[in-house]
Short mmCIF file of C-alpha atoms in Angstrom, two decimals:
data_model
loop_
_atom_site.label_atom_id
_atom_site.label_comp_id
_atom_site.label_asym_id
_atom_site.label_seq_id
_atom_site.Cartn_x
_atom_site.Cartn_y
_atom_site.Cartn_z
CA UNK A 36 98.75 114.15 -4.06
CA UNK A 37 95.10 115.77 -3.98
CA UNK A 38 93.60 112.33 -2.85
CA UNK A 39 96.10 111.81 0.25
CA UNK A 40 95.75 115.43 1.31
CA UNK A 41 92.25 115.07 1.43
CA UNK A 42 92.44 111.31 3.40
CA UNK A 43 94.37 112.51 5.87
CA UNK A 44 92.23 115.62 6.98
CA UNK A 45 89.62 114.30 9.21
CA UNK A 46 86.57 117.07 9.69
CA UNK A 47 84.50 116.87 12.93
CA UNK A 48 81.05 117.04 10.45
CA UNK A 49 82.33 114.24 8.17
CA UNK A 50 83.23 112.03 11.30
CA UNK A 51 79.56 112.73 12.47
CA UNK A 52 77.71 111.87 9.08
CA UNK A 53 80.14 108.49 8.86
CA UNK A 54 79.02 107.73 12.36
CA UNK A 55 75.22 108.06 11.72
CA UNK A 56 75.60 106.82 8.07
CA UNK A 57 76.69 103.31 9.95
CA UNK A 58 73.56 103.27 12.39
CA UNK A 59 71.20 100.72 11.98
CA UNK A 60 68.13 101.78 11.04
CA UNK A 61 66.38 98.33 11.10
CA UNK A 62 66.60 97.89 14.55
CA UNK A 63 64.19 99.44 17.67
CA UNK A 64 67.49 100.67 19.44
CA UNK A 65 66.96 104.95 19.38
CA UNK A 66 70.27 105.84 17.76
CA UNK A 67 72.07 107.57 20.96
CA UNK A 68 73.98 110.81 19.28
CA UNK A 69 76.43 111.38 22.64
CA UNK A 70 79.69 112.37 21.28
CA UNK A 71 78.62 115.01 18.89
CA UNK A 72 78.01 118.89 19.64
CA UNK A 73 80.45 122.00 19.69
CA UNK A 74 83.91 120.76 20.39
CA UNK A 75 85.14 124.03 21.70
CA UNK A 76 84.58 122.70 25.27
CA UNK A 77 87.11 120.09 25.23
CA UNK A 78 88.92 119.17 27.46
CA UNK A 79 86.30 119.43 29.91
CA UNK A 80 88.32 118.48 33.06
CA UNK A 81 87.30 121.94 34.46
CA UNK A 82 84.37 123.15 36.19
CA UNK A 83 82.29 125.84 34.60
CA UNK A 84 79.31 127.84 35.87
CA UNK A 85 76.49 125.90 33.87
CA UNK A 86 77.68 122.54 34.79
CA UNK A 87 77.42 123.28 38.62
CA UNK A 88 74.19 122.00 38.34
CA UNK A 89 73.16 118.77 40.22
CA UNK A 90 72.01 116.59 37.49
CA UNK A 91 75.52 117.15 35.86
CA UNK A 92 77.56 115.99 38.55
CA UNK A 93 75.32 113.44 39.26
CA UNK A 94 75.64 112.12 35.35
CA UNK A 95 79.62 112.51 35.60
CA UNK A 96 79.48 110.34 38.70
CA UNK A 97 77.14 108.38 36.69
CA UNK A 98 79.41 107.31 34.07
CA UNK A 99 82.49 107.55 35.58
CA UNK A 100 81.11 104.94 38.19
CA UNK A 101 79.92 102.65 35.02
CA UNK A 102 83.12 103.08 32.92
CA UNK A 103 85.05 101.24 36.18
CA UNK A 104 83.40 97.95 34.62
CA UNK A 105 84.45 98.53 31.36
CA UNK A 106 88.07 97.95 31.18
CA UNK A 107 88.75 99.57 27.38
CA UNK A 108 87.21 102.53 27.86
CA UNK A 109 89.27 104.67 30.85
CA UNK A 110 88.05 107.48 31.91
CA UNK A 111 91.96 109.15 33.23
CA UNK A 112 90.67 112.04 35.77
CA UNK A 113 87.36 112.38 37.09
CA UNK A 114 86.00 115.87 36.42
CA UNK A 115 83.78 117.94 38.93
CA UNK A 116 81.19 118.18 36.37
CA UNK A 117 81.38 118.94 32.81
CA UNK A 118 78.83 118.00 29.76
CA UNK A 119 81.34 116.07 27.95
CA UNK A 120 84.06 113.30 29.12
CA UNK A 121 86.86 112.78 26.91
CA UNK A 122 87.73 108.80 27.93
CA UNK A 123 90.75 106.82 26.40
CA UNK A 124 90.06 103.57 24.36
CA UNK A 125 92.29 100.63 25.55
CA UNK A 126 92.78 99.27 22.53
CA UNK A 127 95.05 96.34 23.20
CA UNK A 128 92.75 94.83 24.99
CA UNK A 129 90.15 94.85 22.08
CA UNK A 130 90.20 92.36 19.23
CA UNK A 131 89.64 92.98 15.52
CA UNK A 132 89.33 97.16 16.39
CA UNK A 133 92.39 99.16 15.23
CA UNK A 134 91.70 102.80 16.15
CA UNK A 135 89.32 105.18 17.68
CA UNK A 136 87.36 105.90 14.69
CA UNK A 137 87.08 102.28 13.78
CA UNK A 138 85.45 101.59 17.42
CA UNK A 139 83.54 104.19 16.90
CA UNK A 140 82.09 103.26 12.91
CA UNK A 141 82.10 99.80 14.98
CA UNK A 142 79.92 100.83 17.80
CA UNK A 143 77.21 102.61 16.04
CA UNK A 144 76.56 100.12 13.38
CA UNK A 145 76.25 97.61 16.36
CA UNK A 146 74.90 99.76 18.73
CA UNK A 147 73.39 102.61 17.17
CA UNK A 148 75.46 104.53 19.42
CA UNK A 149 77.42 107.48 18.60
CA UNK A 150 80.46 108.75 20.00
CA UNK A 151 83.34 111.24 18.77
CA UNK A 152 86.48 109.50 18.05
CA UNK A 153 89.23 111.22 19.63
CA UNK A 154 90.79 112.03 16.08
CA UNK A 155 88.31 114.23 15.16
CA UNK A 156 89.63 116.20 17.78
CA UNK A 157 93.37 115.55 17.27
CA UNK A 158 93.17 113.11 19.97
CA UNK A 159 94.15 109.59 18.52
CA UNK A 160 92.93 106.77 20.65
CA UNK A 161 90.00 108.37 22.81
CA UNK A 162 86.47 109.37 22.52
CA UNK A 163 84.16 111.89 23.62
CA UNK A 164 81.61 111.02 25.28
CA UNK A 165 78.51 113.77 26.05
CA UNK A 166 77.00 113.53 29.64
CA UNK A 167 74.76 116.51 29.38
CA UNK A 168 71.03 114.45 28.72
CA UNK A 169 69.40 113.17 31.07
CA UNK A 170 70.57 110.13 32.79
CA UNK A 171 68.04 106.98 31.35
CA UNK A 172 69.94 108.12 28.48
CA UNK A 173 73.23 107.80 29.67
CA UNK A 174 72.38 104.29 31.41
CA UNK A 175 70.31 102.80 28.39
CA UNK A 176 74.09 104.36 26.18
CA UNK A 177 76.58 102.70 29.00
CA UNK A 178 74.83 99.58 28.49
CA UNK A 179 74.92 99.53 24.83
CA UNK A 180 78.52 100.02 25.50
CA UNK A 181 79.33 97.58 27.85
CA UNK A 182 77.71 94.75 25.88
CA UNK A 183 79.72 96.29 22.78
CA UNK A 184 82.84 96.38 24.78
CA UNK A 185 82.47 92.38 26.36
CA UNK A 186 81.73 91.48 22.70
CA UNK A 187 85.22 92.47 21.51
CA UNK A 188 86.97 92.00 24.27
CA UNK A 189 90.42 89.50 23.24
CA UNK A 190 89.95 86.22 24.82
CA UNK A 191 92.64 84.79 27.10
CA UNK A 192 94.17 81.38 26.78
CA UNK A 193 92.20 80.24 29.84
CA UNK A 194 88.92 81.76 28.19
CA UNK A 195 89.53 79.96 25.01
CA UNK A 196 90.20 76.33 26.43
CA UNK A 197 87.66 73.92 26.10
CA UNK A 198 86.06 72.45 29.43
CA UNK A 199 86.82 68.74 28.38
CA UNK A 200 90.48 70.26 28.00
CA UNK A 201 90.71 71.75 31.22
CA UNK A 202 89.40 68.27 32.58
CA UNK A 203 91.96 66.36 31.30
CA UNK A 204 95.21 67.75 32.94
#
C-alpha cells in the first residue's frame, strides 16, 4: 500500500532531478533546463506587468511561430507574453512515447533538453516550456526539439514503402 501511494505522487523536484539524471553528459550539447522554475505562474495565458517587456513577446512569438512546424507539440492559445508556455503533446502521432513524462525522460537523454511534463503539474499530456532566456537559447532548444520530434514521428504507409515497391504498381 506504502509503495503505490508513493508511485503515484509525482513531486515537481523529483520530476526535475529524473529529467537531469537522464541528460547526457558525454555529449557537447549544453543541457537546456527550460521547463523548470516556480510553477506558481501557470497557466500563463495572461499578461502580467514584467512580461510586457519586448524581448518576451518577441520569444513567445518566437516559439509559437517554431512550434507551427512541429506537429506533436501544440501550442492551443497564443499568449501576449508570458515566461512560460504550457504546450500539449500530440501523442498519437508519436511512436514508441506513451506519456508526457516519458517524452520528456525521452527528450533529455536525447537531447539534453529539459522540459516539465505536464503531470508534474496535474496536467497529463502537456509540457511546460520556459520562454524567459534569451532567444539563441530558445532557437538552439526548438531545434533540439524539432529533430527530437521528426525522429519519433509514426511513419505512414506511404513513408514506409519501399521505392522499388512504389515502382512496381
Amino acid at each position: 500500500m506504502r509503495r503505490a501511494a508513493k508511485a503515484s505522487t509525482v513531486t515537481l523536484r523529483g520530476v526535475i532531478y529524473m529529467l537531469f539524471d537522464n541528460c547526457r553528459k558525454d555529449v557537447k550539447k549544453t543541457i537546456l533546463p527550460l521547463g523548470h522554475e516556480d510553477p506558481s505562474v501557470y497557466p500563463c495565458f495572461r499578461t502580467c506587468i514584467e512580461a510586457q517587456r519586448p524581448p518576451l513577446r518577441h520569444n513567445v512569438d518566437l516559439v509559437c511561430d517554431r512550434l507551427k512546424d512541429i506537429r506533436c507539440v501544440v501550442c492551443p492559445k497564443k499568449p501576449e507574453s508570458c515566461t512560460y508556455l504550457l504546450t500539449k503533446l500530440e501523442l498519437s502521432l508519436l511512436d514508441g512515447i506513451k506519456d508526457d513524462i516519458d517524452f520528456c525522460v525521452k527528450l533529455a537523454r536525447e537531447e539534453n533538453l529539459v522540459f516539465l511534463p505536464g503531470e508534474a503539474l496535474g496536467v497529463k499530456n502537456w509540457m511546460r516550456i520556459t520562454i524567459g532566456v534569451e532567444a539563441h537559447m530558445l532557437e538552439d532548444a526548438l531545434e533540439r526539439l524539432k529533430g527530437f520530434c521528426t525522429r519519433h514521428t509514426k511513419k505512414t504507409d506511404t513513408e514506409t514503402e519501399s521505392p522499388s515497391s512504389v515502382e512496381n504498381e
